[in-house]
PDB file of C-alpha atoms and ligand atoms in Angstrom:
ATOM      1  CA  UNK H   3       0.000   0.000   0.000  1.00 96.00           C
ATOM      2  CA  UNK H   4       1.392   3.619  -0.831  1.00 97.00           C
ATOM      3  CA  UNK H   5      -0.043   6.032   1.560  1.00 98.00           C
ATOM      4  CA  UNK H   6       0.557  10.213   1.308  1.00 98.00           C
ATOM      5  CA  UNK H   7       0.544  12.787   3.774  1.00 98.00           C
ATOM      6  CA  UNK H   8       1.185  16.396   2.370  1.00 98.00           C
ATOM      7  CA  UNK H   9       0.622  19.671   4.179  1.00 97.00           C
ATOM      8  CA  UNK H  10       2.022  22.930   5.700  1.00 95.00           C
ATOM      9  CA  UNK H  11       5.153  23.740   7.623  1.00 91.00           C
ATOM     10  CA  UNK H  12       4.456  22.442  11.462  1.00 91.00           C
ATOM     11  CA  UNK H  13       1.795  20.638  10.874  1.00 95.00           C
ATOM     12  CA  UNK H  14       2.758  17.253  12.637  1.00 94.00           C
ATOM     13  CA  UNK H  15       3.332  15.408   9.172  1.00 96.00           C
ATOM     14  CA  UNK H  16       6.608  13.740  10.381  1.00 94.00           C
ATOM     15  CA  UNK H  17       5.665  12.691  13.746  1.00 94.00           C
ATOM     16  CA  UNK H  18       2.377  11.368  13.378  1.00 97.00           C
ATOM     17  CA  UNK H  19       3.706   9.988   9.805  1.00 97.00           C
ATOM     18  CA  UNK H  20       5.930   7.816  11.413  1.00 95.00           C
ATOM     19  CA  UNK H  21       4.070   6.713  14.162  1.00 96.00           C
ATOM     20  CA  UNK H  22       1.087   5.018  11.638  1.00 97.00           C
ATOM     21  CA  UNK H  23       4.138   4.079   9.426  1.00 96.00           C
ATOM     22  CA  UNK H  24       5.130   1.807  12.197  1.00 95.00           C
ATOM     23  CA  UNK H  25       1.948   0.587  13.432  1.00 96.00           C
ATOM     24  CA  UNK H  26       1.187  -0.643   9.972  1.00 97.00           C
ATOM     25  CA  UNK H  27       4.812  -1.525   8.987  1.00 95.00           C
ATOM     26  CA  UNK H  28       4.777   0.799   6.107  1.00 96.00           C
ATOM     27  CA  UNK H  29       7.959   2.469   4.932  1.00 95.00           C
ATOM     28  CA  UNK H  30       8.431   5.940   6.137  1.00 96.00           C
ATOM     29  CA  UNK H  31      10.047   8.656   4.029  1.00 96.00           C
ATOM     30  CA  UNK H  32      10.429  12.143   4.826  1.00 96.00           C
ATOM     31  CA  UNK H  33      10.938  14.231   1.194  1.00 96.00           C
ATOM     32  CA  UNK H  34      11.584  17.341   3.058  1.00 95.00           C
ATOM     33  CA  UNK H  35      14.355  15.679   4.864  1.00 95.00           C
ATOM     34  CA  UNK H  36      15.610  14.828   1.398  1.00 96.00           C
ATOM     35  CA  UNK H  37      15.001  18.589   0.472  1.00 96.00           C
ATOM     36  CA  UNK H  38      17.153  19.972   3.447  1.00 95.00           C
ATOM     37  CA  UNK H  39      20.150  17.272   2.503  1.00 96.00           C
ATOM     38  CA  UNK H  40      20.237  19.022  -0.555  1.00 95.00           C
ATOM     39  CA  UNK H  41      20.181  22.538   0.811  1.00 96.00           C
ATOM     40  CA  UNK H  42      22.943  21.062   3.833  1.00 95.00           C
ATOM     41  CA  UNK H  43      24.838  19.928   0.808  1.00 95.00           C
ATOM     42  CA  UNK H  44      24.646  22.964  -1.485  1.00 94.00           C
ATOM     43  CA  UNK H  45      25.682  24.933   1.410  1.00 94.00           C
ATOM     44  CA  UNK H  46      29.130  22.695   2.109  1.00 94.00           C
ATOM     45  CA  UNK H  47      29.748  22.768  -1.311  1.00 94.00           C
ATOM     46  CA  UNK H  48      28.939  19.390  -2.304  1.00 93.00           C
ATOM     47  CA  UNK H  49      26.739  17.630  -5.033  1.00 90.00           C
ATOM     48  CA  UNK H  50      23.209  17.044  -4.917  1.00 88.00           C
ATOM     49  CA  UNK H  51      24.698  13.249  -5.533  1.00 89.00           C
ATOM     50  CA  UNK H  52      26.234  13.217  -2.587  1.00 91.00           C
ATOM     51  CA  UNK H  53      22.926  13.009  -0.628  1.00 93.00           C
ATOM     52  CA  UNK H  54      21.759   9.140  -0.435  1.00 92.00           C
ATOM     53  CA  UNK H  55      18.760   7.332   0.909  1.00 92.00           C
ATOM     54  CA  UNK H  56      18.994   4.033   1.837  1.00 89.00           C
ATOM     55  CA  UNK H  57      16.912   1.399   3.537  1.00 88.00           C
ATOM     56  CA  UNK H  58      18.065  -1.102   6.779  1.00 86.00           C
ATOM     57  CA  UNK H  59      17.590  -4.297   7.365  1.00 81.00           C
ATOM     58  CA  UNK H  60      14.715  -3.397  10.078  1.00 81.00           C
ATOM     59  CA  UNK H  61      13.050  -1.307   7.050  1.00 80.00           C
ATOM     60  CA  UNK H  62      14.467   2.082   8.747  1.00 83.00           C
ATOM     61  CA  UNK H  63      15.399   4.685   6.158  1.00 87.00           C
ATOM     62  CA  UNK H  64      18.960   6.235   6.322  1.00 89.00           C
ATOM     63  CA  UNK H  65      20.011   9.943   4.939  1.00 92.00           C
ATOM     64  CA  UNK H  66      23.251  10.238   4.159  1.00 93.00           C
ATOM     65  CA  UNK H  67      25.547  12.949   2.913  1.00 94.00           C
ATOM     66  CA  UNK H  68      28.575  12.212   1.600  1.00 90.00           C
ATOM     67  CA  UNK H  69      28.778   8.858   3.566  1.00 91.00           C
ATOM     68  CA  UNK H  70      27.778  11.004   7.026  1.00 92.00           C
ATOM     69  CA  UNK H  71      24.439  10.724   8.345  1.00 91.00           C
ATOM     70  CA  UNK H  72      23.486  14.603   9.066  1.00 89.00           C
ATOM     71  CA  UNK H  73      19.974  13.921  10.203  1.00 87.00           C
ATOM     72  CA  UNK H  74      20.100  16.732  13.306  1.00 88.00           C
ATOM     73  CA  UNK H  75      22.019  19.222  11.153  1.00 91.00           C
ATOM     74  CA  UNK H  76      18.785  19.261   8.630  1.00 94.00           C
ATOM     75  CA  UNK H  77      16.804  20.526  11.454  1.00 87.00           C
ATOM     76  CA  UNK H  78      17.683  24.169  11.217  1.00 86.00           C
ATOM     77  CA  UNK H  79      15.593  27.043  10.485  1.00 82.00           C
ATOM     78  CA  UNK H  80      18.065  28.254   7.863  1.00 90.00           C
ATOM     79  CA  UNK H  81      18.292  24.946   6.126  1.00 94.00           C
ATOM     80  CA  UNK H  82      14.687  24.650   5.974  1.00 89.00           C
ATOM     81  CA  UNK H  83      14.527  28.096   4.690  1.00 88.00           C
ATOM     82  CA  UNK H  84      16.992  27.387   1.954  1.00 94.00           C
ATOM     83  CA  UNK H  85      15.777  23.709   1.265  1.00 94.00           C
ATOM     84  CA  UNK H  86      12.501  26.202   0.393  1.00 90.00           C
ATOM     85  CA  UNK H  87      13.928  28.424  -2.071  1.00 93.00           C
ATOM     86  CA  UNK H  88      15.909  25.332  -3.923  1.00 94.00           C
ATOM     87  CA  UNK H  89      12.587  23.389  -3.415  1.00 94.00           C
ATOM     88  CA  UNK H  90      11.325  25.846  -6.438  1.00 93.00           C
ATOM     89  CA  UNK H  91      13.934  24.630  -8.637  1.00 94.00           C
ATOM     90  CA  UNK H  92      12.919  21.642 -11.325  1.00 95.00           C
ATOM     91  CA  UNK H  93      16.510  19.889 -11.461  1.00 94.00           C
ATOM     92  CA  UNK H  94      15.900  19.911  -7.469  1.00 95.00           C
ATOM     93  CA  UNK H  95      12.200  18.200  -7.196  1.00 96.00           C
ATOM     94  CA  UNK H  96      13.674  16.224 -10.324  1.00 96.00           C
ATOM     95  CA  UNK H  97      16.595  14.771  -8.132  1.00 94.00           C
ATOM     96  CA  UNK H  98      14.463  14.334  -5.023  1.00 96.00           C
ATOM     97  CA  UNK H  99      11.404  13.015  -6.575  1.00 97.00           C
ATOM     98  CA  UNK H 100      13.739  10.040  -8.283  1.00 95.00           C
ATOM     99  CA  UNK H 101      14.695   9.119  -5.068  1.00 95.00           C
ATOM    100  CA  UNK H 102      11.448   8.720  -3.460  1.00 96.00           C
ATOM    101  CA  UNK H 103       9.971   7.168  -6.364  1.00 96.00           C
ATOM    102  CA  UNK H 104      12.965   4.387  -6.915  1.00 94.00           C
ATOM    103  CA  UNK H 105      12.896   3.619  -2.809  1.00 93.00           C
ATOM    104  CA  UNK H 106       8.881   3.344  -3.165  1.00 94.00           C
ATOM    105  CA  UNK H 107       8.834   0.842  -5.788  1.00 93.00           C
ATOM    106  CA  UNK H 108       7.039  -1.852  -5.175  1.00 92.00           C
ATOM    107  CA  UNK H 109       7.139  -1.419  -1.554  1.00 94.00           C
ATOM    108  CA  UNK H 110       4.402  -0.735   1.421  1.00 96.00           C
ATOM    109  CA  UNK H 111       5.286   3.121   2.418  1.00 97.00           C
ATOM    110  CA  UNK H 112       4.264   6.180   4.014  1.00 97.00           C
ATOM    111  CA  UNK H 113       5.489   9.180   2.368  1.00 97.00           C
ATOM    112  CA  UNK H 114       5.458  12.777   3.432  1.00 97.00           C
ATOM    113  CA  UNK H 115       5.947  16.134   1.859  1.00 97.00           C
ATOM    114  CA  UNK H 116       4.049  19.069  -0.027  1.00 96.00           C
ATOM    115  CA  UNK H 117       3.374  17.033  -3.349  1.00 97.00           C
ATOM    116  CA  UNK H 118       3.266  13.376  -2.906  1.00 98.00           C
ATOM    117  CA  UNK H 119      -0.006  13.231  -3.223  1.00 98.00           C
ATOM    118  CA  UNK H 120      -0.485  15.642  -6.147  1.00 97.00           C
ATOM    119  CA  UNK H 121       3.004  14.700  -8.341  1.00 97.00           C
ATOM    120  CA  UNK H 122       5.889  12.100  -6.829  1.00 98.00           C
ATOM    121  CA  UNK H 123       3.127   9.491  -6.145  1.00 97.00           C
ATOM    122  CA  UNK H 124      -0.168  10.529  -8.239  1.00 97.00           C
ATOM    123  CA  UNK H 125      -1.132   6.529  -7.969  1.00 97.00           C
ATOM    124  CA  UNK H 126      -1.049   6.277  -4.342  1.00 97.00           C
ATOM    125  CA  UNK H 127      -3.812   4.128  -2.524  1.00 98.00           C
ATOM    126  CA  UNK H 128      -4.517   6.853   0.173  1.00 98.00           C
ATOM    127  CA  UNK H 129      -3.983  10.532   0.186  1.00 98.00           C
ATOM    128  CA  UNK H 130      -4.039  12.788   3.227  1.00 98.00           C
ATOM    129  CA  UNK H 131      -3.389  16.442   3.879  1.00 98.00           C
ATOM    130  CA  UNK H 132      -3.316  17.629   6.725  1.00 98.00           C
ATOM    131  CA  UNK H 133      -4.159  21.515   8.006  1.00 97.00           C
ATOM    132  CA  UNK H 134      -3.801  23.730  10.888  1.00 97.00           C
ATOM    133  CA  UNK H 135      -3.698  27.175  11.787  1.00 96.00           C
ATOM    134  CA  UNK H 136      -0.601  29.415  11.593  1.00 95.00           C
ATOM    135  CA  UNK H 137      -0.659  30.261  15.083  1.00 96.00           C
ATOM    136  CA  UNK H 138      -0.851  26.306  16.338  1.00 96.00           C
ATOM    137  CA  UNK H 139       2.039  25.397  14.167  1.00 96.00           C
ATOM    138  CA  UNK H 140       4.174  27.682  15.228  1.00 95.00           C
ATOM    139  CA  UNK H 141       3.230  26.904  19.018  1.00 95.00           C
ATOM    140  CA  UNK H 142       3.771  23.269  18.308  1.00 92.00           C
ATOM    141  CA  UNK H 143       7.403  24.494  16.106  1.00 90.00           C
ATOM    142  CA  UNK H 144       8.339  26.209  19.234  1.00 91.00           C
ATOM    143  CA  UNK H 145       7.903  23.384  21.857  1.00 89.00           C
ATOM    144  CA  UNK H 146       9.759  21.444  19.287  1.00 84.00           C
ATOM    145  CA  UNK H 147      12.757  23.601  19.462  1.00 81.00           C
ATOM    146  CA  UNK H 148      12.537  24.235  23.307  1.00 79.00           C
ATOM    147  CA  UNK H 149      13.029  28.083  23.454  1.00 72.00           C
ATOM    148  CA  UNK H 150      15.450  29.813  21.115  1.00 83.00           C
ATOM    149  CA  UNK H 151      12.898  31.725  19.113  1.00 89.00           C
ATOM    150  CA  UNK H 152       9.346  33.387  20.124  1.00 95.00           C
ATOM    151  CA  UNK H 153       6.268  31.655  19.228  1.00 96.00           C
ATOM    152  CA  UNK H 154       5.415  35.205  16.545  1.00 97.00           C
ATOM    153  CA  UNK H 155       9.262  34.552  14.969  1.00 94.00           C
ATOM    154  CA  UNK H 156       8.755  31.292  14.239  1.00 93.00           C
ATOM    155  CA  UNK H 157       4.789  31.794  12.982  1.00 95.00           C
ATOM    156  CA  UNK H 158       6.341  34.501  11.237  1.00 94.00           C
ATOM    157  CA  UNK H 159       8.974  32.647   9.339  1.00 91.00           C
ATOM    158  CA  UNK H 160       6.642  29.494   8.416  1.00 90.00           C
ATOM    159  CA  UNK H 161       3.824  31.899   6.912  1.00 93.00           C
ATOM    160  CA  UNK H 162       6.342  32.958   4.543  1.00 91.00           C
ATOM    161  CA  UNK H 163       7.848  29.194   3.795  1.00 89.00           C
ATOM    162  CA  UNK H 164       4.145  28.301   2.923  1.00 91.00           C
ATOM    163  CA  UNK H 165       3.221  31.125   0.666  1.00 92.00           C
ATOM    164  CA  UNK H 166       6.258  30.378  -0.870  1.00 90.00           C
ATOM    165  CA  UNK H 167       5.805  27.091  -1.065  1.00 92.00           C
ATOM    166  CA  UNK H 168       2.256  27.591  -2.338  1.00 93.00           C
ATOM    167  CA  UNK H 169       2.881  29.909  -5.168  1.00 94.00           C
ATOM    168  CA  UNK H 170       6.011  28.398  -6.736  1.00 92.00           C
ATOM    169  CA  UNK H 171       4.982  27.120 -10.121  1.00 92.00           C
ATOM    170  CA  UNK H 172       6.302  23.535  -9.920  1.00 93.00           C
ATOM    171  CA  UNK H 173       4.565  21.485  -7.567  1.00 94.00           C
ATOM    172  CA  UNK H 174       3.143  24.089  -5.539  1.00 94.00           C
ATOM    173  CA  UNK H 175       1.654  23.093  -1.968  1.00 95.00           C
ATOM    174  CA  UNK H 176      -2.054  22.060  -2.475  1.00 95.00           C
ATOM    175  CA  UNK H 177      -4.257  19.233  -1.557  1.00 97.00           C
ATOM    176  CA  UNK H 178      -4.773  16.561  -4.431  1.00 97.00           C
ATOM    177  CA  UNK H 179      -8.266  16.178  -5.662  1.00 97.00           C
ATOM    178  CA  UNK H 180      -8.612  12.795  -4.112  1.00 97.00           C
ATOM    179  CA  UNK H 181      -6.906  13.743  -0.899  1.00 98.00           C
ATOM    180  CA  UNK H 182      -8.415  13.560   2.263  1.00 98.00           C
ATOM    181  CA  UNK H 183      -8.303  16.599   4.543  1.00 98.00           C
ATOM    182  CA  UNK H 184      -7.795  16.674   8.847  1.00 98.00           C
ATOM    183  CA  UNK H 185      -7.736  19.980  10.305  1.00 98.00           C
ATOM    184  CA  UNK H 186      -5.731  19.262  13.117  1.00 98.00           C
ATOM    185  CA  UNK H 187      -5.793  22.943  14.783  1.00 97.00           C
ATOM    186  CA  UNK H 188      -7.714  20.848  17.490  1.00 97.00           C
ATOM    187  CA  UNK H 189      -6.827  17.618  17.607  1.00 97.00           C
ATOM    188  CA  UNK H 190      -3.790  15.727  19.768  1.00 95.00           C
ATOM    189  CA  UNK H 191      -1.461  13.740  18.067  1.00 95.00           C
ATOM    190  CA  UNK H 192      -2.829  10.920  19.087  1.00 97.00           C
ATOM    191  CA  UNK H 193      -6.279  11.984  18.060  1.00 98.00           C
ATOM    192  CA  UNK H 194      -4.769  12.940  14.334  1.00 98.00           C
ATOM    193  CA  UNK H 195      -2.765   9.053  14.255  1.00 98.00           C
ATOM    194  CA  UNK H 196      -5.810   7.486  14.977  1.00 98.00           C
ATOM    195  CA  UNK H 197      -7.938   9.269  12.304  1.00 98.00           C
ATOM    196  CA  UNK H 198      -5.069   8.113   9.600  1.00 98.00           C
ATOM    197  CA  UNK H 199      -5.055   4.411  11.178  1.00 98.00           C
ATOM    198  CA  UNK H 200      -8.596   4.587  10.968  1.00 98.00           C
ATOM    199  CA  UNK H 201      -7.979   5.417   7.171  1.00 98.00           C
ATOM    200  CA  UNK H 202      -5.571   2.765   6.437  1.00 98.00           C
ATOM    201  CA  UNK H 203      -7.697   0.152   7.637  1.00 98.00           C
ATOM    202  CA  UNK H 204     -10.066   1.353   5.700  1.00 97.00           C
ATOM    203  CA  UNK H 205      -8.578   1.657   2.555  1.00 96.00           C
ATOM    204  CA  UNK H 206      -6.622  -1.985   3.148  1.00 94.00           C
ATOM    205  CA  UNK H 207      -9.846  -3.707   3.822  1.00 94.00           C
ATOM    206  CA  UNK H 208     -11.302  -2.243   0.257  1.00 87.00           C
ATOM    207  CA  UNK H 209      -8.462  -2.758  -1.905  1.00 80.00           C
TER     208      UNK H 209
HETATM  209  O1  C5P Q 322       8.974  19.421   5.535  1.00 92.98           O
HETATM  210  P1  C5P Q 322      10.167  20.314   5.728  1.00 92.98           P
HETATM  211  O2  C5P Q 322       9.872  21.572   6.458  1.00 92.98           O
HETATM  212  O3  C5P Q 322      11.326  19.576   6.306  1.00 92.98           O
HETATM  213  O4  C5P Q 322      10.601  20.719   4.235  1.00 92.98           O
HETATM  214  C1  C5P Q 322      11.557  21.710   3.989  1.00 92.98           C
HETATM  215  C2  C5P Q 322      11.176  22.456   2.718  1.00 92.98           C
HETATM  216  O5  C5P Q 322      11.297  21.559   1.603  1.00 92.98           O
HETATM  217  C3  C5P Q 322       9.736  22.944   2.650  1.00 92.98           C
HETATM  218  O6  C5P Q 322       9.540  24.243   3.168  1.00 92.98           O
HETATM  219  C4  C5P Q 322       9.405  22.922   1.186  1.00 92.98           C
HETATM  220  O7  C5P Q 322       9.747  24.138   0.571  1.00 92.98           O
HETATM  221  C5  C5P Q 322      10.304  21.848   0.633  1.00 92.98           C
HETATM  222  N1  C5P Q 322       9.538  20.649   0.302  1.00 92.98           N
HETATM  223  C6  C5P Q 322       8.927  20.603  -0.921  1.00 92.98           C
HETATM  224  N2  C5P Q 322       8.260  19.483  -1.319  1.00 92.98           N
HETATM  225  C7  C5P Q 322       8.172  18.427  -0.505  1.00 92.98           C
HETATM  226  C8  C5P Q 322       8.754  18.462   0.784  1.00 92.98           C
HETATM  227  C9  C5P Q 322       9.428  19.614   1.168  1.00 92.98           C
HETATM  228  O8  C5P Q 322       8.962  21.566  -1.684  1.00 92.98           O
HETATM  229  N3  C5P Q 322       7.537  17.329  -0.942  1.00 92.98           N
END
C-alpha cells in the first residue's frame, strides 16, 4: 500500500507519519528531509549526488551525505529556509522526486511532503493532507525547538515558507483532488494518528 501525507510547515506530518508508518509496517520517508540534505549539501559545497537514501535491514530509512548521516544538522531554520527556495527549482524536485519514487517501488510506504499526493506518487492508494492554523504550528514548532525563538518569529517565518511554497509554479503546496483533509488545529497527536489508522484500515480492507 502507498499512503501520502502532504501539508504545511508544522503541521505534525513527520511525527504522526511515522508513528502510523510503524503501526502498519509501512515504509516511512520524509521528502523534506531529502530537500534539506540538498540545501545542507549545497551549502558545504557538495553535489546534490552526494545526498543518499537508503533502507536497513529493520526497514528504517537512512540519509546520508557524503557517507555522514546529518539527520540533526537538517533541522535548522536556515536549512529549511533554503531547502525552500531550492525546493522551487525543477533539477531539485527532479533529483528528489527520483529518489522517493525508486525507494517506493514496489514497496508498502508512508510518504510525506508538499506534493506526494499531487506529483511524486499521483497513484497512491490513500492521500491525506493535513491543516492547521498558523498560530498552532508555530506553538507546536516552538515546543519542538525548546526556546530559542518566540512563538510570533517562528509563525512569522513558516507563513512565509508556505506562501512560498504555495505559489512556486512547480509542484506548488495544495491538496490533491482525491486527498483527504484533517484539520488538526484541534486535535492531539494521538487523536490525528488514529484518524489516519482509521484510514488505512479502511482503505486496506477495500483494496
Ligand atoms: O517538511 P520540511 O519543512 O522539512 O521541508 C523543507 C522544505 O522543503 C519545505 O519548506 C518545502 O519548501 C520543501 N519541500 C517541498 N516538497 C516536498 C517536501 C518539502 O517543496 N515534498
Amino acid at each position: 500500500m502507498q499512503v501520502t501525507i502532504d501539508g504545511p510547515a508544522g503541521v505534525g506530518k513527520t511525527s504522526v507519519g511515522r508513528q502510523a508508518a510503524r503501526s502498519f509496517s509501512l515504509l516511512f520517508i520524509q521528502s523534506g528531509q531529502l530537500y534539506r540534505a540538498m540545501a545542507y549539501a549545497k551549502k558545504n559545497g557538495l553535489t546534490d549526488k552526494s545526498v543518499k537514501l537508503s533502507v536497513d535491514d529493520r526497514g528504517e530509512t537512512h540519509l546520508t551525505i557524503d557517507g555522514e548521516d546529518v539527520a540533526e544538522k537538517l533541522e535548522t531554520e536556515e536549512i529549511g529556509d533554503l531547502a525552500s527556495q531550492m525546493a522551487q527549482r525543477r533539477e531539485v524536485r527532479d533529483g528528489v522526486n527520483d529518489i522517493i519514487v525508486e525507494e517506493s517501488r514496489d514497496k508498502d510506504v508512508l510518504v510525506e511532503g508538499r506534493d506526494i499526493g499531487t506529483v511524486v506518487l499521483p497513484d497512491a492508494d490513500l492521500k491525506i493532507f493535513l491543516t492547521a492554523s498558523p498560530r498552532e504550528r508555530a506553538i507546536r514548532r516552538h515546543k519542538q525547538l525548546g526556546g530559542g525563538r518566540t512563538v510570533d518569529e517562528i509563525e512569522k517565518e513558516i507563513s512565509h515558507r508556505d506562501e512560498r511554497d504555495k505559489s512556486r509554479e512547480i509542484a506548488p503546496l495544495k491538496p490533491a483532488e482525491d486527498a483527504v483533509i484533517i484539520d488538526t488545529t484541534s486535535l492531539t497527536k494521538n487523536d490525528v494518528v488514529n484518524k489516519i489508522s482509521d484510514l488505512i484500515r479502511r482503505r486496506a480492507a477495500n483494496p
